[in-house]
PDB file of C-alpha atoms in Angstrom:
ATOM      1  CA  MET Q 917      -5.306  77.950  55.862  1.00 50.00           C
ATOM      2  CA  ALA Q 918      -5.403  77.458  52.078  1.00 50.00           C
ATOM      3  CA  ILE Q 919      -1.705  78.400  51.764  1.00 49.00           C
ATOM      4  CA  ALA Q 920      -0.738  75.978  54.543  1.00 57.00           C
ATOM      5  CA  LYS Q 921      -2.714  73.224  52.814  1.00 55.00           C
ATOM      6  CA  ARG Q 922      -0.944  73.866  49.501  1.00 51.00           C
ATOM      7  CA  ILE Q 923       2.501  73.845  51.179  1.00 53.00           C
ATOM      8  CA  PHE Q 924       1.668  70.581  52.959  1.00 60.00           C
ATOM      9  CA  LEU Q 925       0.419  69.038  49.705  1.00 55.00           C
ATOM     10  CA  PHE Q 926       3.560  70.146  47.867  1.00 54.00           C
ATOM     11  CA  LEU Q 927       5.859  68.681  50.539  1.00 56.00           C
ATOM     12  CA  ALA Q 928       3.798  65.491  50.784  1.00 61.00           C
ATOM     13  CA  VAL Q 929       3.938  64.928  47.035  1.00 56.00           C
ATOM     14  CA  ASN Q 930       7.704  65.445  46.950  1.00 57.00           C
ATOM     15  CA  PHE Q 931       8.129  63.030  49.861  1.00 60.00           C
ATOM     16  CA  LEU Q 932       6.058  60.429  48.020  1.00 61.00           C
ATOM     17  CA  VAL Q 933       8.160  60.919  44.883  1.00 58.00           C
ATOM     18  CA  VAL Q 934      11.369  60.283  46.825  1.00 58.00           C
ATOM     19  CA  LEU Q 935       9.795  57.288  48.560  1.00 62.00           C
ATOM     20  CA  THR Q 936       8.487  55.830  45.275  1.00 64.00           C
ATOM     21  CA  LEU Q 937      11.836  56.201  43.513  1.00 60.00           C
ATOM     22  CA  SER Q 938      13.636  54.638  46.501  1.00 62.00           C
ATOM     23  CA  ILE Q 939      11.242  51.673  46.442  1.00 66.00           C
ATOM     24  CA  ILE Q 940      11.748  51.224  42.678  1.00 65.00           C
ATOM     25  CA  LEU Q 941      15.533  51.314  43.135  1.00 58.00           C
ATOM     26  CA  SER Q 942      15.295  48.677  45.862  1.00 62.00           C
ATOM     27  CA  ILE Q 943      12.791  46.362  44.128  1.00 64.00           C
ATOM     28  CA  PHE Q 944      14.745  46.243  40.875  1.00 60.00           C
ATOM     29  CA  ASN Q 945      18.086  46.315  42.710  1.00 62.00           C
ATOM     30  CA  ILE Q 946      19.178  49.355  40.678  1.00 60.00           C
ATOM     31  CA  ARG Q 947      20.890  51.178  43.538  1.00 58.00           C
ATOM     32  CA  PRO Q 948      24.075  49.007  43.564  1.00 62.00           C
ATOM     33  CA  TYR Q 949      24.483  49.585  39.832  1.00 56.00           C
ATOM     34  CA  LEU Q 950      24.171  53.346  40.279  1.00 57.00           C
ATOM     35  CA  ASN Q 951      26.758  53.276  43.048  1.00 58.00           C
ATOM     36  CA  ALA Q 952      29.030  51.048  40.982  1.00 55.00           C
ATOM     37  CA  TYR Q 953      28.831  53.418  38.056  1.00 54.00           C
ATOM     38  CA  GLY Q 954      29.586  56.404  40.230  1.00 57.00           C
ATOM     39  CA  ILE Q 955      26.106  57.945  40.266  1.00 62.00           C
ATOM     40  CA  ASN Q 956      25.161  59.863  43.372  1.00 68.00           C
ATOM     41  CA  TYR Q 957      21.493  58.947  43.215  1.00 67.00           C
ATOM     42  CA  PRO Q 958      20.333  61.213  46.100  1.00 74.00           C
ATOM     43  CA  SER Q 959      21.841  64.206  44.297  1.00 76.00           C
ATOM     44  CA  LEU Q 960      20.326  63.096  40.996  1.00 78.00           C
ATOM     45  CA  MET Q 961      16.963  62.622  42.700  1.00 77.00           C
ATOM     46  CA  ILE Q 962      17.051  66.116  44.205  1.00 78.00           C
ATOM     47  CA  PHE Q 963      18.110  67.629  40.879  1.00 80.00           C
ATOM     48  CA  CYS Q 964      15.251  65.930  39.045  1.00 82.00           C
ATOM     49  CA  LEU Q 965      12.726  66.941  41.700  1.00 79.00           C
ATOM     50  CA  VAL Q 966      13.797  70.579  41.631  1.00 80.00           C
ATOM     51  CA  TRP Q 967      13.910  70.698  37.833  1.00 79.00           C
ATOM     52  CA  GLY Q 968      10.743  68.698  37.254  1.00 80.00           C
ATOM     53  CA  MET Q 969       8.595  70.340  39.911  1.00 79.00           C
ATOM     54  CA  GLY Q 970      10.127  73.750  39.229  1.00 80.00           C
ATOM     55  CA  GLY Q 971       9.213  73.649  35.568  1.00 79.00           C
ATOM     56  CA  ALA Q 972       5.647  72.580  36.363  1.00 80.00           C
ATOM     57  CA  LEU Q 973       5.229  75.322  38.970  1.00 80.00           C
ATOM     58  CA  ILE Q 974       6.573  77.978  36.609  1.00 82.00           C
ATOM     59  CA  SER Q 975       4.044  76.830  34.001  1.00 81.00           C
ATOM     60  CA  LEU Q 976       1.281  77.084  36.604  1.00 82.00           C
ATOM     61  CA  SER Q 977       2.291  80.600  37.666  1.00 84.00           C
ATOM     62  CA  MET Q 978       2.172  81.730  34.027  1.00 85.00           C
ATOM     63  CA  SER Q 979      -0.959  79.749  33.074  1.00 84.00           C
ATOM     64  CA  ARG Q 980      -3.423  82.631  33.145  1.00 88.00           C
ATOM     65  CA  MET Q 981      -1.158  84.934  31.163  1.00 88.00           C
ATOM     66  CA  MET Q 982      -0.305  82.214  28.630  1.00 85.00           C
ATOM     67  CA  ALA Q 983      -3.971  81.307  28.176  1.00 85.00           C
ATOM     68  CA  LYS Q 984      -4.802  84.917  27.363  1.00 89.00           C
ATOM     69  CA  MET Q 985      -1.982  85.084  24.831  1.00 87.00           C
ATOM     70  CA  MET Q 986      -2.530  81.704  23.144  1.00 84.00           C
ATOM     71  CA  MET Q 987      -6.311  81.926  22.939  1.00 86.00           C
ATOM     72  CA  GLY Q 988      -6.547  85.683  22.416  1.00 89.00           C
ATOM     73  CA  VAL Q 989      -8.773  86.097  25.464  1.00 93.00           C
ATOM     74  CA  GLN Q 990     -10.354  89.508  25.982  1.00 95.00           C
ATOM     75  CA  ILE Q 991     -11.192  90.240  29.620  1.00 97.00           C
ATOM     76  CA  ILE Q 992     -14.759  91.449  30.142  1.00 96.00           C
ATOM     77  CA  SER Q 993     -15.391  94.340  32.499  1.00 96.00           C
ATOM     78  CA  PRO Q 994     -18.103  93.665  35.113  1.00 94.00           C
ATOM     79  CA  THR Q 995     -19.587  97.035  34.107  1.00 95.00           C
ATOM     80  CA  THR Q 996     -19.805  96.260  30.384  1.00 95.00           C
ATOM     81  CA  LYS Q 997     -22.843  97.643  28.560  1.00 95.00           C
ATOM     82  CA  ASP Q 998     -23.097  94.621  26.252  1.00 95.00           C
ATOM     83  CA  SER Q 999     -26.059  92.623  27.576  1.00 95.00           C
ATOM     84  CA  ASN Q1000     -24.719  89.229  26.422  1.00 95.00           C
ATOM     85  CA  LEU Q1001     -21.299  89.814  27.962  1.00 96.00           C
ATOM     86  CA  LYS Q1002     -22.864  91.239  31.125  1.00 97.00           C
ATOM     87  CA  ASN Q1003     -24.991  88.116  31.447  1.00 97.00           C
ATOM     88  CA  LEU Q1004     -21.868  85.960  31.069  1.00 97.00           C
ATOM     89  CA  VAL Q1005     -20.062  87.841  33.851  1.00 97.00           C
ATOM     90  CA  ASP Q1006     -23.113  87.656  36.116  1.00 97.00           C
ATOM     91  CA  THR Q1007     -23.455  83.917  35.481  1.00 97.00           C
ATOM     92  CA  VAL Q1008     -19.802  83.293  36.372  1.00 98.00           C
ATOM     93  CA  TYR Q1009     -20.098  85.405  39.524  1.00 98.00           C
ATOM     94  CA  ASP Q1010     -23.323  83.668  40.566  1.00 97.00           C
ATOM     95  CA  MET Q1011     -21.737  80.241  40.238  1.00 97.00           C
ATOM     96  CA  ALA Q1012     -18.592  81.413  42.014  1.00 97.00           C
ATOM     97  CA  ARG Q1013     -20.673  82.637  44.952  1.00 97.00           C
ATOM     98  CA  ALA Q1014     -22.600  79.357  44.981  1.00 96.00           C
ATOM     99  CA  ALA Q1015     -19.222  77.581  45.268  1.00 96.00           C
ATOM    100  CA  ASN Q1016     -18.259  79.917  48.143  1.00 95.00           C
ATOM    101  CA  LEU Q1017     -15.300  81.365  46.257  1.00 95.00           C
ATOM    102  CA  VAL Q1018     -14.033  84.437  48.100  1.00 93.00           C
ATOM    103  CA  HIS Q1019     -12.469  86.036  45.026  1.00 94.00           C
ATOM    104  CA  MET Q1020     -14.376  86.334  41.764  1.00 96.00           C
ATOM    105  CA  PRO Q1021     -12.563  84.889  38.719  1.00 96.00           C
ATOM    106  CA  GLU Q1022     -11.640  87.040  35.760  1.00 96.00           C
ATOM    107  CA  VAL Q1023     -14.130  86.491  32.945  1.00 98.00           C
ATOM    108  CA  GLY Q1024     -13.029  86.483  29.335  1.00 96.00           C
ATOM    109  CA  ILE Q1025     -14.143  85.704  25.819  1.00 96.00           C
ATOM    110  CA  PHE Q1026     -12.172  84.615  22.761  1.00 94.00           C
ATOM    111  CA  GLN Q1027     -12.987  84.362  19.067  1.00 92.00           C
ATOM    112  CA  SER Q1028     -13.607  80.782  17.949  1.00 90.00           C
ATOM    113  CA  PRO Q1029     -16.501  79.078  16.159  1.00 90.00           C
ATOM    114  CA  GLU Q1030     -15.869  75.939  18.234  1.00 89.00           C
ATOM    115  CA  PRO Q1031     -18.048  75.774  21.383  1.00 91.00           C
ATOM    116  CA  ASN Q1032     -15.445  75.829  24.115  1.00 91.00           C
ATOM    117  CA  ALA Q1033     -14.772  77.025  27.656  1.00 93.00           C
ATOM    118  CA  PHE Q1034     -11.944  76.630  30.124  1.00 93.00           C
ATOM    119  CA  ALA Q1035     -10.767  77.645  33.577  1.00 93.00           C
ATOM    120  CA  THR Q1036      -7.145  78.287  34.490  1.00 91.00           C
ATOM    121  CA  GLY Q1037      -4.958  80.197  36.917  1.00 90.00           C
ATOM    122  CA  PRO Q1038      -2.350  79.473  39.606  1.00 88.00           C
ATOM    123  CA  THR Q1039      -4.720  79.980  42.561  1.00 89.00           C
ATOM    124  CA  LYS Q1040      -8.400  80.472  43.321  1.00 91.00           C
ATOM    125  CA  LYS Q1041      -7.587  84.138  43.883  1.00 91.00           C
ATOM    126  CA  ARG Q1042      -6.022  84.484  40.421  1.00 92.00           C
ATOM    127  CA  SER Q1043      -8.321  82.332  38.307  1.00 94.00           C
ATOM    128  CA  LEU Q1044      -9.802  82.904  34.864  1.00 96.00           C
ATOM    129  CA  VAL Q1045     -12.947  81.554  33.210  1.00 96.00           C
ATOM    130  CA  ALA Q1046     -13.169  82.083  29.458  1.00 95.00           C
ATOM    131  CA  VAL Q1047     -15.679  80.998  26.828  1.00 96.00           C
ATOM    132  CA  SER Q1048     -15.603  81.054  23.047  1.00 94.00           C
ATOM    133  CA  THR Q1049     -17.882  83.201  20.931  1.00 95.00           C
ATOM    134  CA  GLY Q1050     -19.155  79.980  19.367  1.00 93.00           C
ATOM    135  CA  LEU Q1051     -20.351  78.697  22.730  1.00 95.00           C
ATOM    136  CA  LEU Q1052     -21.808  82.011  23.877  1.00 95.00           C
ATOM    137  CA  HIS Q1053     -23.838  82.505  20.679  1.00 93.00           C
ATOM    138  CA  ARG Q1054     -25.129  78.949  20.338  1.00 94.00           C
ATOM    139  CA  MET Q1055     -25.980  77.861  23.867  1.00 96.00           C
ATOM    140  CA  SER Q1056     -29.109  78.678  25.813  1.00 96.00           C
ATOM    141  CA  GLN Q1057     -28.901  80.234  29.265  1.00 96.00           C
ATOM    142  CA  LYS Q1058     -29.632  76.847  30.818  1.00 97.00           C
ATOM    143  CA  GLU Q1059     -26.753  75.215  28.918  1.00 97.00           C
ATOM    144  CA  LEU Q1060     -24.425  78.127  29.584  1.00 97.00           C
ATOM    145  CA  GLU Q1061     -25.009  77.807  33.326  1.00 97.00           C
ATOM    146  CA  GLY Q1062     -24.084  74.127  33.147  1.00 97.00           C
ATOM    147  CA  VAL Q1063     -20.816  74.913  31.340  1.00 97.00           C
ATOM    148  CA  ILE Q1064     -19.884  77.709  33.743  1.00 98.00           C
ATOM    149  CA  ALA Q1065     -20.724  75.544  36.758  1.00 97.00           C
ATOM    150  CA  HIS Q1066     -18.360  72.881  35.408  1.00 97.00           C
ATOM    151  CA  GLU Q1067     -15.522  75.396  35.049  1.00 96.00           C
ATOM    152  CA  ILE Q1068     -16.138  76.920  38.479  1.00 97.00           C
ATOM    153  CA  SER Q1069     -16.017  73.402  39.912  1.00 96.00           C
ATOM    154  CA  HIS Q1070     -12.506  73.029  38.470  1.00 95.00           C
ATOM    155  CA  ILE Q1071     -11.474  76.167  40.358  1.00 95.00           C
ATOM    156  CA  GLU Q1072     -13.238  75.071  43.547  1.00 94.00           C
ATOM    157  CA  ASN Q1073     -11.466  71.693  43.439  1.00 93.00           C
ATOM    158  CA  GLY Q1074      -8.064  73.267  42.860  1.00 90.00           C
ATOM    159  CA  ASP Q1075      -7.611  71.136  39.747  1.00 89.00           C
ATOM    160  CA  MET Q1076      -4.987  73.407  38.209  1.00 88.00           C
ATOM    161  CA  VAL Q1077      -2.679  72.983  41.221  1.00 85.00           C
ATOM    162  CA  THR Q1078      -3.299  69.242  41.464  1.00 86.00           C
ATOM    163  CA  MET Q1079      -2.577  68.715  37.771  1.00 87.00           C
ATOM    164  CA  THR Q1080       0.631  70.722  38.183  1.00 85.00           C
ATOM    165  CA  LEU Q1081       1.781  68.529  41.063  1.00 84.00           C
ATOM    166  CA  ILE Q1082       1.045  65.366  39.091  1.00 87.00           C
ATOM    167  CA  GLN Q1083       2.844  66.707  36.028  1.00 86.00           C
ATOM    168  CA  GLY Q1084       5.772  67.699  38.242  1.00 86.00           C
ATOM    169  CA  VAL Q1085       5.940  64.183  39.677  1.00 85.00           C
ATOM    170  CA  VAL Q1086       5.908  62.695  36.179  1.00 88.00           C
ATOM    171  CA  ASN Q1087       8.608  65.133  35.037  1.00 87.00           C
ATOM    172  CA  ALA Q1088      10.844  64.217  37.975  1.00 87.00           C
ATOM    173  CA  PHE Q1089      10.297  60.483  37.503  1.00 86.00           C
ATOM    174  CA  VAL Q1090      11.017  60.672  33.763  1.00 88.00           C
ATOM    175  CA  MET Q1091      14.191  62.709  34.239  1.00 87.00           C
ATOM    176  CA  PHE Q1092      15.528  60.468  37.003  1.00 87.00           C
ATOM    177  CA  MET Q1093      14.843  57.097  35.392  1.00 86.00           C
ATOM    178  CA  ALA Q1094      16.041  58.219  31.949  1.00 88.00           C
ATOM    179  CA  ARG Q1095      19.370  59.495  33.272  1.00 85.00           C
ATOM    180  CA  ALA Q1096      19.961  56.623  35.653  1.00 82.00           C
ATOM    181  CA  LEU Q1097      19.257  53.941  33.024  1.00 84.00           C
ATOM    182  CA  ALA Q1098      21.173  55.792  30.307  1.00 84.00           C
ATOM    183  CA  TYR Q1099      24.197  56.034  32.587  1.00 80.00           C
ATOM    184  CA  VAL Q1100      24.109  52.302  33.302  1.00 77.00           C
ATOM    185  CA  VAL Q1101      23.372  51.171  29.722  1.00 81.00           C
ATOM    186  CA  SER Q1102      26.016  53.433  28.175  1.00 76.00           C
ATOM    187  CA  GLY Q1103      28.574  52.236  30.740  1.00 68.00           C
ATOM    188  CA  LEU Q1104      29.713  55.835  31.048  1.00 61.00           C
ATOM    189  CA  GLY Q1105      30.718  55.570  34.691  1.00 55.00           C
ATOM    190  CA  ASN Q1106      32.611  52.302  34.058  1.00 57.00           C
ATOM    191  CA  LYS Q1107      34.960  53.790  31.483  1.00 54.00           C
ATOM    192  CA  LYS Q1108      38.383  55.013  32.438  1.00 51.00           C
ATOM    193  CA  ASP Q1109      38.196  57.935  30.092  1.00 52.00           C
ATOM    194  CA  ASN Q1110      34.841  59.648  29.803  1.00 51.00           C
ATOM    195  CA  SER Q1111      36.239  62.769  28.210  1.00 52.00           C
ATOM    196  CA  SER Q1112      35.542  61.662  24.645  1.00 51.00           C
ATOM    197  CA  SER Q1113      32.630  63.335  22.913  1.00 51.00           C
ATOM    198  CA  GLY Q1114      31.453  59.922  21.693  1.00 55.00           C
ATOM    199  CA  SER Q1115      30.824  58.670  25.233  1.00 67.00           C
ATOM    200  CA  TYR Q1116      28.703  61.637  26.150  1.00 72.00           C
ATOM    201  CA  ALA Q1117      26.955  61.654  22.769  1.00 80.00           C
ATOM    202  CA  GLY Q1118      25.852  58.059  23.288  1.00 82.00           C
ATOM    203  CA  TYR Q1119      24.693  58.882  26.799  1.00 81.00           C
ATOM    204  CA  ALA Q1120      22.737  61.927  25.573  1.00 84.00           C
ATOM    205  CA  ILE Q1121      21.011  59.867  22.874  1.00 89.00           C
ATOM    206  CA  LEU Q1122      20.021  57.213  25.414  1.00 91.00           C
ATOM    207  CA  VAL Q1123      18.685  59.871  27.793  1.00 88.00           C
ATOM    208  CA  PHE Q1124      16.534  61.259  24.995  1.00 90.00           C
ATOM    209  CA  LEU Q1125      15.206  57.821  24.008  1.00 93.00           C
ATOM    210  CA  PHE Q1126      14.439  56.817  27.593  1.00 92.00           C
ATOM    211  CA  GLU Q1127      12.749  60.179  28.224  1.00 90.00           C
ATOM    212  CA  VAL Q1128      10.484  59.630  25.217  1.00 91.00           C
ATOM    213  CA  VAL Q1129       9.491  56.156  26.458  1.00 92.00           C
ATOM    214  CA  PHE Q1130       8.914  57.214  30.069  1.00 91.00           C
ATOM    215  CA  MET Q1131       7.104  60.400  29.036  1.00 90.00           C
ATOM    216  CA  ILE Q1132       4.679  58.337  26.963  1.00 91.00           C
ATOM    217  CA  LEU Q1133       4.014  56.136  30.002  1.00 90.00           C
ATOM    218  CA  GLY Q1134       3.758  59.206  32.224  1.00 88.00           C
ATOM    219  CA  SER Q1135       1.273  60.799  29.839  1.00 89.00           C
ATOM    220  CA  ILE Q1136      -1.079  57.878  30.447  1.00 90.00           C
ATOM    221  CA  VAL Q1137      -0.994  58.646  34.184  1.00 89.00           C
ATOM    222  CA  VAL Q1138      -1.601  62.370  33.644  1.00 90.00           C
ATOM    223  CA  ALA Q1139      -4.425  61.704  31.177  1.00 91.00           C
ATOM    224  CA  SER Q1140      -6.049  59.257  33.586  1.00 92.00           C
ATOM    225  CA  PHE Q1141      -6.233  61.860  36.332  1.00 91.00           C
ATOM    226  CA  SER Q1142      -7.401  64.473  33.828  1.00 91.00           C
ATOM    227  CA  ARG Q1143     -10.368  62.269  32.936  1.00 93.00           C
ATOM    228  CA  PHE Q1144     -11.096  61.730  36.627  1.00 94.00           C
ATOM    229  CA  ARG Q1145     -11.140  65.474  37.293  1.00 93.00           C
ATOM    230  CA  GLU Q1146     -13.552  65.997  34.369  1.00 95.00           C
ATOM    231  CA  PHE Q1147     -16.007  63.519  35.886  1.00 96.00           C
ATOM    232  CA  ARG Q1148     -15.567  65.259  39.241  1.00 95.00           C
ATOM    233  CA  ALA Q1149     -16.123  68.702  37.699  1.00 96.00           C
ATOM    234  CA  ASP Q1150     -19.304  67.419  36.022  1.00 96.00           C
ATOM    235  CA  LYS Q1151     -20.558  66.218  39.396  1.00 96.00           C
ATOM    236  CA  GLY Q1152     -19.597  69.534  40.992  1.00 96.00           C
ATOM    237  CA  GLY Q1153     -21.276  71.422  38.160  1.00 96.00           C
ATOM    238  CA  ALA Q1154     -24.460  69.418  38.729  1.00 96.00           C
ATOM    239  CA  THR Q1155     -24.346  70.413  42.395  1.00 96.00           C
ATOM    240  CA  LEU Q1156     -23.915  74.111  41.587  1.00 97.00           C
ATOM    241  CA  ALA Q1157     -26.284  74.518  38.638  1.00 96.00           C
ATOM    242  CA  GLY Q1158     -28.470  71.448  38.885  1.00 95.00           C
ATOM    243  CA  ARG Q1159     -28.112  68.074  37.224  1.00 96.00           C
ATOM    244  CA  GLU Q1160     -30.507  68.913  34.368  1.00 96.00           C
ATOM    245  CA  LYS Q1161     -28.499  71.972  33.362  1.00 97.00           C
ATOM    246  CA  MET Q1162     -25.218  70.058  33.480  1.00 97.00           C
ATOM    247  CA  ILE Q1163     -26.663  67.286  31.319  1.00 97.00           C
ATOM    248  CA  ALA Q1164     -28.167  69.839  28.922  1.00 97.00           C
ATOM    249  CA  ALA Q1165     -24.761  71.519  28.553  1.00 96.00           C
ATOM    250  CA  LEU Q1166     -22.981  68.250  27.734  1.00 96.00           C
ATOM    251  CA  GLU Q1167     -25.709  67.150  25.321  1.00 96.00           C
ATOM    252  CA  SER Q1168     -25.435  70.497  23.570  1.00 94.00           C
ATOM    253  CA  LEU Q1169     -21.669  70.054  23.257  1.00 93.00           C
ATOM    254  CA  ARG Q1170     -22.200  66.560  21.857  1.00 92.00           C
ATOM    255  CA  SER Q1171     -24.587  67.908  19.203  1.00 90.00           C
ATOM    256  CA  MET Q1172     -21.946  70.447  18.127  1.00 87.00           C
ATOM    257  CA  GLN Q1173     -18.925  68.124  18.117  1.00 80.00           C
ATOM    258  CA  GLY Q1174     -18.483  68.597  14.380  1.00 73.00           C
ATOM    259  CA  MET Q1175     -17.664  72.285  14.843  1.00 73.00           C
ATOM    260  CA  ARG Q1176     -13.881  72.335  15.149  1.00 73.00           C
ATOM    261  CA  ASP Q1177     -11.487  75.258  15.097  1.00 72.00           C
ATOM    262  CA  PRO Q1178      -8.205  74.314  13.351  1.00 66.00           C
ATOM    263  CA  ARG Q1179      -6.362  76.975  15.364  1.00 65.00           C
ATOM    264  CA  VAL Q1180      -7.047  75.281  18.689  1.00 64.00           C
ATOM    265  CA  ASP Q1181      -7.777  71.707  17.573  1.00 62.00           C
ATOM    266  CA  LYS Q1182      -4.342  70.542  18.674  1.00 59.00           C
ATOM    267  CA  PRO Q1183      -3.131  68.279  21.534  1.00 60.00           C
ATOM    268  CA  SER Q1184      -1.450  71.232  23.284  1.00 55.00           C
ATOM    269  CA  PHE Q1185      -4.851  72.932  23.631  1.00 61.00           C
ATOM    270  CA  GLU Q1186      -6.815  69.907  24.833  1.00 66.00           C
ATOM    271  CA  SER Q1187      -6.523  70.864  28.503  1.00 65.00           C
ATOM    272  CA  MET Q1188      -8.130  74.208  27.641  1.00 63.00           C
ATOM    273  CA  LYS Q1189     -11.390  72.643  26.522  1.00 71.00           C
ATOM    274  CA  ILE Q1190     -14.523  71.449  28.245  1.00 75.00           C
ATOM    275  CA  SER Q1191     -14.546  68.465  25.866  1.00 74.00           C
ATOM    276  CA  SER Q1192     -12.250  66.945  23.266  1.00 70.00           C
ATOM    277  CA  VAL Q1193     -12.427  64.679  20.236  1.00 66.00           C
ATOM    278  CA  LYS Q1194     -13.302  61.120  21.203  1.00 67.00           C
ATOM    279  CA  LYS Q1195     -10.356  58.727  20.944  1.00 70.00           C
ATOM    280  CA  SER Q1196     -10.850  55.053  20.242  1.00 70.00           C
ATOM    281  CA  GLY Q1197      -8.842  51.918  20.956  1.00 76.00           C
ATOM    282  CA  TRP Q1198      -5.565  52.250  22.816  1.00 80.00           C
ATOM    283  CA  MET Q1199      -5.452  55.988  22.015  1.00 81.00           C
ATOM    284  CA  ALA Q1200      -8.214  56.410  24.621  1.00 84.00           C
ATOM    285  CA  LEU Q1201      -5.478  55.959  27.243  1.00 88.00           C
ATOM    286  CA  PHE Q1202      -4.106  59.367  26.242  1.00 87.00           C
ATOM    287  CA  ALA Q1203      -7.458  61.203  26.164  1.00 86.00           C
ATOM    288  CA  SER Q1204      -7.615  64.202  28.505  1.00 87.00           C
ATOM    289  CA  HIS Q1205     -11.439  64.070  28.557  1.00 89.00           C
ATOM    290  CA  PRO Q1206     -13.820  61.111  28.844  1.00 92.00           C
ATOM    291  CA  PRO Q1207     -16.304  60.645  25.969  1.00 92.00           C
ATOM    292  CA  LEU Q1208     -19.298  62.961  26.324  1.00 93.00           C
ATOM    293  CA  GLU Q1209     -21.581  59.926  26.183  1.00 93.00           C
ATOM    294  CA  ASP Q1210     -19.925  58.489  29.304  1.00 94.00           C
ATOM    295  CA  ARG Q1211     -20.118  61.803  31.130  1.00 95.00           C
ATOM    296  CA  ILE Q1212     -23.801  62.223  30.346  1.00 96.00           C
ATOM    297  CA  ALA Q1213     -24.530  58.623  31.364  1.00 95.00           C
ATOM    298  CA  ARG Q1214     -22.833  59.104  34.724  1.00 95.00           C
ATOM    299  CA  LEU Q1215     -24.826  62.231  35.460  1.00 96.00           C
ATOM    300  CA  LYS Q1216     -28.079  60.507  34.540  1.00 93.00           C
ATOM    301  CA  GLN Q1217     -27.167  57.621  36.844  1.00 91.00           C
ATOM    302  CA  GLY Q1218     -26.281  60.055  39.625  1.00 81.00           C
ATOM    303  CA  ILE Q1219     -22.700  58.760  39.920  1.00 68.00           C
TER     304      ILE Q1219
END
C-alpha cells in the first residue's frame, strides 16, 4: 500500500508539473515563440522532468549513505554495552513504536559540540536517526525524548520523500524556464547559422544566468515547505512524547544556540539539523527552519 501511494504521488506531482508549465506557457503566450524559434517544448519538458526529478531521486536514494559520510555518523548496535548509547537506541525505538513504524530506524551518533539531531533515508524502512555528542551529553532524558520524537515524526510523515518531490519539481521548472527563455532571448533558433561557437556561448551564458535567478526563486518555495514540515514535526513530536517534552527540547536548543560547530555550520548542512541560525529581514524567506521562539509559541498555543 505504501509503495502504491508513493508511485501515485510521484505520478501526480509530475502531472501537476506538466500542467503548471503548460498553463504558464499559455498565460504568458510563450508557446508560439518557442514554436517559432524551433523549440520542441514537449520534448524539452520531458527532458527537464526526467533530469530534474531523476537527480532529486538519486540524491534521496543516497541520502542515508551521504549523511553517514558527511557527518561521520557511527551506527550504534542495539546490543551496545554503553549505557548512554543503549538509552539512546531504546528511546528511538520507543518513539518509533509509538509512531507505529514497522521497521526500526538505524540509530547513530556523530562527534560535534553543537547540539544537533537529524533524520534521513529514502524510505521508512531505510531511515536513520542520528544525534550529536553535544546534544546527547547536554540534554536531559525529557529533552532527548522531545528531540527524538521530532525526528521520528519526520520519518512518519515521509518528509524526506516529499522534500525530494518538491526539489525535483523546482529543478524541472528551473531547467525548463531557463532554457526556453535563453533560447528566445539569444535568438538562437532564429539565426540561419547556429554553428558558430559564439551563438552557443551566448545561449549557455543566458541559461546559467536564468538558472541562477529561477533557482533563487525556487529556493524560497523549498524553504517555505521546509519550515512548514518543521512545525508539523514539532506537533507530531508533541503527540508522541508529550507537549511538555517537545517544548522542553526546543527551549533547551534555544539556550544552547551559541554553540556552533564550524564544520557543519554551513547552508548545505542546514537540512540536517533540528534547528538553524535565525535569519532576519528578507533572508528569513530562505530559512529552512522557523525561529525557535515561533516554534515554542505554537506548541504552547496548541497550534
